Amino acid sequence: MIDQQVSLRGGAAPLPVRPRTGRFLVLAAVFVCAACGLVYELELVALASYLIGDSVTQASVVLSVMVFAMGIGSLLAKRLRCHAAVGFGLIEAALALIGGSSALVLYASFAWLGESRHALVGFSLAIGVLIGAEIPLLMTLIQRVDRQDAGGAVADLFAADYVGALVGGLAFPFLLLPMLGQLTGALFTGAVNAAAGGALVLWVFRHDLTSRSRWLLVLANLSVIAVLGTATALVDDFEEAARRAVYGDQVRVAVQTGVQEVVLTGADRDSLDLYLGGRLRVSARDEYRYHEALVHPAMNGPRARVLILGGGDGLAAREVLRYRDVRTVTVVDIDPAVTRLARTDPALSELNGHAYRDPRLTAVGADPFTWLRADHHRYDVVISDLPDPGITASTKLYAAEFYGLIAEALAPDGRLAVHAGPLATRPRTFWTVESSVRAGGFATRPYRIPGRDREGGAGRSPEDWGFLLAGARPVGDPELGAGTPVPRSLGEGELREGARAADRLRLPGQAPSTLIHPRYWEEA
């Protein structure tokens, strides 16, 4: 007969373990399955944020779809309660296969199809349905092991479930990601999930299974573990092929740091591209336009002590160090691996003018927000060369509180230059950053320059780069409203002088700048 069928005479197949032992094993399975389920959930959120961006939106999509799907799964599980053992075993096998392979398939859809949103929703729905079906079936199984009141059984199940979720939630960032990475970590979690679910049913509830259902479960679990194991063995080749599909054939460096994935492509200085967290950060073909426009307008004035927030690639430091009267440059970047790469990679170090060899430069590996709180030095110039403000993870580095810390670190006549994102395509983000800078205690002069040559068309750089040149307000000044004149040092002459300095200090061999020239500076 099929599993879990109680005979009309009121009996049931005896269990191979004592009730207390069986109850413990069921709760242990709940613990493991809950941990695996939360890892799948976090894996989807993390990978979607990396591939698509905007982690708040991706987390909202994954969580809302998954919770909705769990309700559907709970309803569908009602049909399986009379076959609880084999039903639970098959659900765990399916969950292990789908959850374990989700990161692999999501990354593949992004690499070869260029789109992963539909796959994200599909996996969230499928995983949610399967997780939702677990608890009703486990409720049936735990009462099969140890007859107890429904309230006590529910309390035990949810306690084990929540503790397992805690362990899974902590294991994901602190164990799985650092030790195995996103793809291998998901595959390993799937294998653990299949082993735990299969072992519980095939051992504790083996007498409730028919010979046919027993072999079905054995075959299903072995097949899932074999598929996940094979994928794990091939994951390095898969990642290499996927990187070629995303970044091209000239990937030279690809490393997952504790902060982000760092990818360097291009055979030499002129073809170099640097990707941080899957996003193009530096392109050798036009990076000098961005860095000249960011740095030189702020350097018109006292500039003995300069602070660069971000900019671990050394390119903003290259522009600063061209001024001989600069005495110290401090670069604070959250990812020491980027500064190490900028120091040691031949092409990148050549591109940044070997800035890290200059004795005036000091590199600090720290979160800029936290570092500013502890630093008590004063700087003449602060350059904010941070990740795009549209990336949710960098939001605090564009908040008014952050600019307030910068204001405290600036000398009375100091200047701040901020990369505020593309104005043409994301004006709302740009003006939000501008408002935050003003709220931090600055008067601002917004400006922008075009991205690639307008004839170039197919470039991956943004249509334009937007910047803010800011100076501290005089003490006692009221809130500056729209149309209020900015301090003298932030006028049009400041921008023109920065453009002339960029032309004067450009390294030999660089293409003449048509975008940095004063007539191309565009006040936003």
XYZ file of C-alpha atoms in Angstrom:
524
model
C 0.000 0.000 0.000
C 1.005 3.623 -0.315
C 2.829 5.413 2.489
C 1.212 6.806 5.574
C -1.995 4.868 5.044
C -3.578 3.962 8.317
C -5.425 0.670 8.245
C -9.169 0.525 8.874
C -8.460 -1.432 12.040
C -6.746 1.658 13.540
C -3.146 0.441 13.253
C -0.117 1.935 11.463
C 3.223 0.538 10.439
C 5.629 0.571 13.409
C 8.521 3.011 13.316
C 12.132 1.778 13.516
C 12.937 4.293 16.278
C 11.433 5.245 19.628
C 8.930 8.138 19.574
C 11.241 10.630 21.268
C 14.078 9.756 18.887
C 11.752 10.011 15.896
C 10.455 13.382 17.100
C 14.022 14.651 17.478
C 14.928 13.467 13.962
C 11.871 15.173 12.443
C 12.720 18.433 14.197
C 16.352 18.109 13.080
C 15.131 17.735 9.498
C 12.952 20.823 9.969
C 16.014 22.700 11.223
C 18.170 21.705 8.237
C 15.436 22.323 5.656
C 14.658 25.764 7.125
C 18.332 26.712 6.993
C 18.558 25.579 3.370
C 15.372 27.421 2.455
C 16.662 30.710 3.827
C 19.977 30.245 2.018
C 18.061 29.863 -1.266
C 16.172 33.053 -0.486
C 19.284 35.052 0.367
C 21.085 33.622 -2.633
C 18.381 34.915 -4.958
C 18.424 38.363 -3.346
C 22.215 38.625 -3.431
C 22.626 37.423 -6.999
C 19.724 39.513 -8.288
C 21.195 42.614 -6.646
C 24.526 41.841 -8.282
C 23.104 41.122 -11.741
C 20.206 43.568 -11.892
C 21.072 46.212 -9.282
C 18.830 48.049 -6.806
C 18.956 45.567 -3.929
C 15.863 47.039 -2.254
C 13.698 46.291 -5.290
C 15.148 42.818 -5.784
C 14.716 41.907 -2.113
C 11.121 43.144 -2.228
C 10.359 41.088 -5.328
C 11.945 37.909 -3.974
C 10.408 38.142 -0.499
C 6.903 39.116 -1.599
C 6.696 36.498 -4.356
C 8.148 33.821 -2.100
C 5.782 34.513 0.814
C 2.821 34.515 -1.564
C 4.009 31.232 -3.074
C 4.418 29.681 0.383
C 0.712 30.225 0.978
C -0.077 28.461 -2.280
C 2.251 25.611 -1.339
C 0.528 25.159 2.020
C -2.841 24.842 0.303
C -1.535 22.387 -2.268
C 0.057 20.260 0.468
C -3.402 19.390 1.810
C -3.757 16.921 -1.060
C -0.564 15.134 0.024
C -1.274 14.683 3.729
C -2.378 11.079 3.290
C 0.931 10.451 1.485
C 2.985 12.659 3.804
C 6.225 10.650 3.862
C 6.706 10.143 0.136
C 5.285 13.588 -0.563
C 7.778 15.258 1.767
C 10.664 13.258 0.316
C 9.807 14.240 -3.261
C 9.254 17.882 -2.319
C 12.666 18.058 -0.675
C 14.310 16.482 -3.704
C 12.621 19.016 -5.988
C 13.488 21.883 -3.643
C 17.119 20.780 -3.488
C 17.372 20.624 -7.277
C 15.593 23.929 -7.958
C 17.112 25.855 -5.050
C 20.586 24.433 -5.537
C 20.680 25.227 -9.242
C 18.895 28.595 -8.991
C 22.068 30.696 -8.810
C 23.611 28.819 -11.723
C 20.559 29.257 -13.963
C 20.067 32.890 -12.926
C 23.670 33.710 -13.802
C 23.404 31.799 -17.091
C 20.268 33.689 -18.118
C 22.040 36.968 -17.423
C 25.230 35.962 -19.245
C 23.709 34.480 -22.394
C 20.234 35.994 -22.587
C 21.013 39.375 -21.062
C 17.949 39.214 -18.834
C 17.388 37.487 -15.488
C 14.245 39.130 -14.059
C 11.876 36.476 -15.351
C 14.108 33.693 -14.038
C 14.257 35.458 -10.667
C 10.468 35.579 -10.344
C 10.142 31.980 -11.551
C 12.622 30.629 -9.015
C 11.094 32.705 -6.206
C 7.679 31.279 -7.043
C 8.836 27.659 -7.356
C 10.987 27.709 -4.214
C 8.227 29.434 -2.253
C 5.627 26.826 -3.239
C 7.908 23.968 -2.199
C 8.884 25.597 1.122
C 5.238 26.318 1.859
C 4.347 22.661 1.359
C 6.873 21.489 3.956
C 5.167 22.496 7.228
C 1.763 20.809 6.655
C 3.497 17.554 5.719
C 5.939 17.782 8.609
C 3.012 18.415 10.944
C 1.501 15.143 9.792
C 4.814 13.298 10.167
C 5.593 14.556 13.665
C 2.135 13.508 14.862
C 2.700 10.152 13.217
C 5.856 9.778 15.329
C 4.596 11.151 18.627
C 0.927 11.786 19.200
C 0.672 15.197 20.835
C -1.755 18.073 20.776
C -1.713 20.182 17.632
C -0.636 23.319 19.510
C 2.445 21.638 20.953
C 3.391 20.146 17.580
C 3.059 23.523 15.844
C 5.185 25.185 18.552
C 7.938 22.586 18.185
C 7.930 22.782 14.380
C 8.065 26.554 14.236
C 10.766 26.713 16.915
C 12.975 24.360 14.895
C 12.073 26.235 11.706
C 13.002 29.651 13.091
C 16.249 28.478 14.656
C 17.199 26.805 11.384
C 16.429 30.035 9.519
C 18.716 31.894 11.930
C 21.576 29.481 11.305
C 21.034 29.589 7.531
C 20.886 33.360 7.551
C 24.192 33.609 9.413
C 25.891 30.797 7.504
C 25.227 32.434 4.130
C 27.327 35.614 4.542
C 29.885 34.303 7.027
C 30.568 30.755 5.794
C 29.093 29.904 2.411
C 29.944 33.077 0.506
C 33.536 33.479 1.762
C 34.416 29.789 1.571
C 32.452 28.533 -1.444
C 31.135 31.535 -3.356
C 27.605 32.112 -4.603
C 27.323 29.310 -7.171
C 29.096 26.526 -5.286
C 27.433 27.589 -2.036
C 23.971 27.164 -3.549
C 24.868 23.770 -5.036
C 26.270 22.556 -1.712
C 23.138 23.732 0.099
C 20.985 21.805 -2.354
C 22.955 18.611 -1.751
C 22.573 18.995 2.044
C 18.845 19.620 1.578
C 18.380 16.471 -0.511
C 20.406 14.343 1.894
C 18.486 15.548 4.972
C 15.025 15.119 3.470
C 15.816 11.778 1.889
C 17.473 10.368 5.013
C 14.509 11.270 7.224
C 11.924 9.595 5.017
C 13.967 6.578 3.940
C 15.021 5.731 7.478
C 12.443 6.910 10.002
C 9.385 6.370 7.781
C 10.630 3.512 5.621
C 7.863 1.192 6.822
C 5.290 3.683 5.558
C 6.619 3.419 2.012
C 5.729 0.891 -0.614
C 8.588 -0.748 -2.466
C 7.796 1.379 -5.511
C 7.754 4.702 -3.613
C 10.917 3.745 -1.739
C 12.832 3.170 -4.970
C 11.335 6.334 -6.436
C 12.709 8.367 -3.530
C 16.125 6.688 -3.666
C 16.392 7.324 -7.399
C 15.156 10.923 -7.099
C 17.573 11.858 -4.312
C 20.569 10.134 -5.879
C 19.813 11.829 -9.188
C 19.548 15.255 -7.551
C 22.780 14.810 -5.610
C 24.524 13.525 -8.761
C 23.339 16.527 -10.807
C 24.395 18.988 -8.114
C 27.737 17.237 -7.646
C 28.429 17.297 -11.392
C 27.514 20.973 -11.543
C 29.864 21.661 -8.635
C 32.717 19.921 -10.451
C 32.057 22.023 -13.570
C 31.301 25.318 -11.861
C 34.740 26.817 -12.523
C 34.438 26.130 -16.254
C 30.906 27.533 -16.201
C 32.014 30.738 -14.457
C 34.819 31.206 -16.945
C 32.464 30.759 -19.905
C 29.868 33.061 -18.348
C 32.479 35.750 -17.691
C 33.583 35.566 -21.324
C 29.966 35.967 -22.377
C 29.532 39.012 -20.117
C 32.944 40.674 -20.253
C 34.421 39.416 -23.531
C 37.339 37.117 -24.261
C 40.100 39.187 -22.645
C 39.377 38.585 -18.952
C 42.733 38.734 -17.162
C 41.720 38.994 -13.506
C 38.512 37.744 -11.893
C 38.393 37.572 -8.116
C 35.631 37.591 -5.526
C 36.768 39.767 -2.646
C 35.013 40.176 0.664
C 33.211 43.192 -0.810
C 32.540 42.535 -4.501
C 33.632 40.726 -7.637
C 36.580 42.447 -9.314
C 37.125 41.762 -13.024
C 39.882 43.255 -15.153
C 39.837 42.865 -18.928
C 42.058 44.020 -21.758
C 45.560 43.066 -22.779
C 47.193 46.451 -22.131
C 46.669 49.928 -20.762
C 44.782 51.211 -23.818
C 42.177 48.425 -23.829
C 41.752 48.011 -20.074
C 38.295 47.801 -18.477
C 37.726 47.441 -14.736
C 34.422 46.007 -13.483
C 33.423 46.179 -9.835
C 30.393 44.179 -8.743
C 29.470 43.464 -12.357
C 29.431 47.152 -13.354
C 31.894 48.939 -15.569
C 33.900 51.212 -13.291
C 36.843 52.222 -15.502
C 37.327 52.177 -19.248
C 40.794 53.204 -20.414
C 39.312 54.701 -23.560
C 37.676 57.612 -21.775
C 38.362 57.429 -18.031
C 40.625 60.495 -18.151
C 37.632 62.657 -19.097
C 35.773 61.546 -15.997
C 38.718 61.872 -13.615
C 39.897 65.209 -14.988
C 36.404 66.657 -14.641
C 36.067 65.247 -11.118
C 39.438 66.388 -9.747
C 40.738 69.585 -11.368
C 37.918 72.052 -10.600
C 38.357 71.342 -6.888
C 42.122 71.857 -7.024
C 41.898 75.606 -7.679
C 42.965 76.938 -4.297
C 44.808 75.560 -1.248
C 45.543 71.900 -1.918
C 48.331 70.727 0.355
C 46.226 67.971 1.949
C 43.849 65.977 -0.268
C 41.441 63.211 0.722
C 40.035 60.811 -1.889
C 37.035 58.755 -0.797
C 36.799 55.661 -2.981
C 39.065 55.779 -6.004
C 41.043 52.690 -5.101
C 41.948 52.323 -8.782
C 44.391 55.224 -8.292
C 43.107 57.242 -11.255
C 41.772 60.193 -9.266
C 45.029 60.114 -7.273
C 46.947 60.312 -10.555
C 45.262 63.625 -11.340
C 45.825 65.001 -7.833
C 49.497 64.028 -7.739
C 50.216 66.069 -10.861
C 50.185 69.154 -8.652
C 53.658 69.513 -7.172
C 52.465 71.551 -4.191
C 50.249 68.687 -2.954
C 51.931 67.344 0.177
C 49.725 64.416 1.198
C 47.044 62.355 -0.518
C 44.940 59.877 1.468
C 42.907 57.313 -0.474
C 40.180 55.579 1.552
C 38.608 52.623 -0.279
C 36.483 49.911 1.289
C 38.045 47.129 -0.791
C 41.800 46.656 -0.236
C 41.851 44.217 -3.158
C 41.169 47.083 -5.579
C 44.063 49.173 -4.258
C 46.290 46.089 -4.318
C 45.333 45.457 -7.949
C 45.941 49.111 -8.834
C 49.375 48.829 -7.258
C 50.464 45.518 -8.790
C 48.694 44.980 -12.120
C 51.027 46.235 -14.888
C 48.321 47.715 -17.129
C 46.267 49.332 -14.352
C 49.329 50.708 -12.556
C 50.556 52.166 -15.841
C 47.151 53.730 -16.422
C 47.152 55.357 -12.983
C 50.664 56.701 -13.531
C 52.062 54.418 -10.804
C 50.319 56.643 -8.273
C 50.872 54.180 -5.438
C 54.631 54.534 -5.782
C 54.408 58.226 -4.891
C 55.547 58.712 -1.265
C 52.906 61.424 -0.809
C 50.091 58.870 -1.142
C 48.690 56.803 1.736
C 46.108 54.069 1.071
C 43.575 53.087 3.733
C 41.322 50.034 3.460
C 38.170 51.082 5.300
C 34.563 52.086 4.852
C 34.712 55.855 4.114
C 31.697 56.610 6.322
C 33.153 54.833 9.354
C 36.646 56.153 8.698
C 35.487 59.776 8.574
C 33.856 59.397 11.974
C 37.182 58.411 13.517
C 39.478 60.719 11.530
C 40.231 64.160 12.989
C 42.496 65.621 10.307
C 41.638 68.628 8.159
C 41.837 68.553 4.371
C 41.974 71.288 1.770
C 40.266 69.169 -0.883
C 37.987 66.133 -0.644
C 37.288 64.097 -3.791
C 34.294 61.745 -3.580
C 34.991 59.094 -6.227
C 32.486 56.544 -4.972
C 30.275 53.927 -6.679
C 27.305 55.154 -8.658
C 24.636 56.705 -6.385
C 22.030 54.530 -8.100
C 23.510 51.440 -6.400
C 21.593 50.792 -3.191
C 24.632 49.506 -1.302
C 26.311 52.913 -1.631
C 23.296 54.947 -0.479
C 24.787 55.960 2.879
C 27.779 57.452 1.049
C 25.430 59.952 -0.593
C 23.441 60.855 2.526
C 23.383 64.245 4.227
C 25.035 62.687 7.301
C 27.992 61.623 5.169
C 28.440 65.103 3.742
C 28.166 66.494 7.248
C 31.187 64.378 8.210
C 33.042 65.675 5.150
C 32.199 69.254 6.132
C 33.798 68.659 9.524
C 36.929 67.280 7.829
C 37.328 70.213 5.414
C 39.481 73.241 6.115
C 37.578 76.563 6.189
C 38.405 77.308 2.531
C 38.219 73.653 1.459
C 36.422 72.287 -1.597
C 34.500 69.086 -2.199
C 34.022 67.381 -5.574
C 31.310 64.725 -5.867
C 30.442 62.295 -8.641
C 26.645 62.483 -8.560
C 25.709 60.099 -11.377
C 24.465 60.693 -14.936
C 22.247 63.736 -15.210
C 20.750 62.914 -18.615
C 19.397 59.476 -17.726
C 18.848 59.783 -13.949
C 18.156 63.425 -13.161
C 16.197 62.580 -10.031
C 19.185 60.748 -8.537
C 21.522 63.600 -9.471
C 19.409 66.310 -7.862
C 18.792 64.146 -4.801
C 22.553 63.960 -4.284
C 22.786 67.732 -4.811
C 20.127 68.290 -2.143
C 21.983 65.973 0.242
C 25.234 67.883 -0.265
C 23.467 71.170 0.503
C 21.811 69.599 3.542
C 25.285 68.577 4.734
C 26.312 72.243 4.950
C 27.634 73.100 1.481
C 26.902 75.489 -1.323
C 27.051 73.676 -4.661
C 27.872 74.275 -8.305
C 26.444 71.395 -10.404
C 28.135 70.639 -13.726
C 28.405 67.805 -16.187
C 30.399 66.590 -19.178
C 29.345 64.220 -21.976
C 30.427 60.588 -21.732
C 31.818 58.980 -24.853
C 32.308 60.903 -28.073
C 28.898 61.711 -29.386
C 29.888 60.046 -32.655
C 30.942 56.900 -30.776
C 27.437 55.646 -30.179
C 28.048 52.102 -28.983
C 30.094 52.833 -25.858
C 29.209 51.395 -22.488
C 29.967 54.593 -20.615
C 26.983 56.726 -19.592
C 25.638 59.435 -21.833
C 27.086 61.993 -19.472
C 28.772 62.324 -16.081
C 27.319 64.669 -13.497
C 29.389 66.317 -10.765
C 29.019 68.723 -7.888
C 31.646 71.248 -6.851
C 30.913 72.323 -3.285
C 32.299 74.708 -0.721
C 31.448 75.204 2.927
C 29.023 77.998 3.733
C 30.305 80.868 5.846
C 29.430 80.456 9.522
C 26.076 82.036 10.364
C 24.770 82.064 6.782
C 21.085 81.173 6.516
C 19.895 78.235 4.444
C 20.758 78.940 0.822
C 17.783 78.664 -1.448
C 17.517 78.306 -5.203
C 19.116 81.212 -7.033
C 21.308 82.280 -4.113
C 24.836 83.097 -5.338
C 27.404 80.460 -4.424
C 30.788 81.416 -2.918
C 33.256 83.088 -5.271
C 35.484 80.016 -5.477
C 32.644 77.969 -6.970
C 31.889 80.223 -9.919
C 32.405 79.690 -13.624
C 36.048 80.697 -13.299
C 36.635 77.703 -11.032
C 35.402 75.342 -13.735
C 37.395 77.062 -16.464
C 40.568 76.961 -14.379
C 40.029 73.272 -13.745
C 39.684 72.668 -17.468
C 42.879 74.589 -18.225
C 44.726 72.652 -15.497
C 43.573 69.359 -16.969
C 44.888 70.339 -20.402
C 48.157 71.573 -18.909
C 48.812 68.504 -16.772
C 47.701 65.768 -19.171
C 50.278 63.047 -19.629
C 52.100 62.821 -22.988
C 50.399 60.444 -25.382
C 46.869 61.003 -24.116
C 44.357 62.082 -26.700
C 43.600 65.819 -26.628
C 40.479 66.430 -24.616
C 37.593 67.947 -26.505
C 35.253 67.439 -23.581
C 37.316 68.941 -20.767
C 37.906 72.247 -22.583
C 36.071 75.181 -20.968
C 33.590 75.557 -23.758
C 32.428 71.980 -23.207
C 31.866 72.332 -19.477
C 28.117 72.425 -19.078
C 26.570 73.924 -15.995
C 23.776 71.591 -14.941
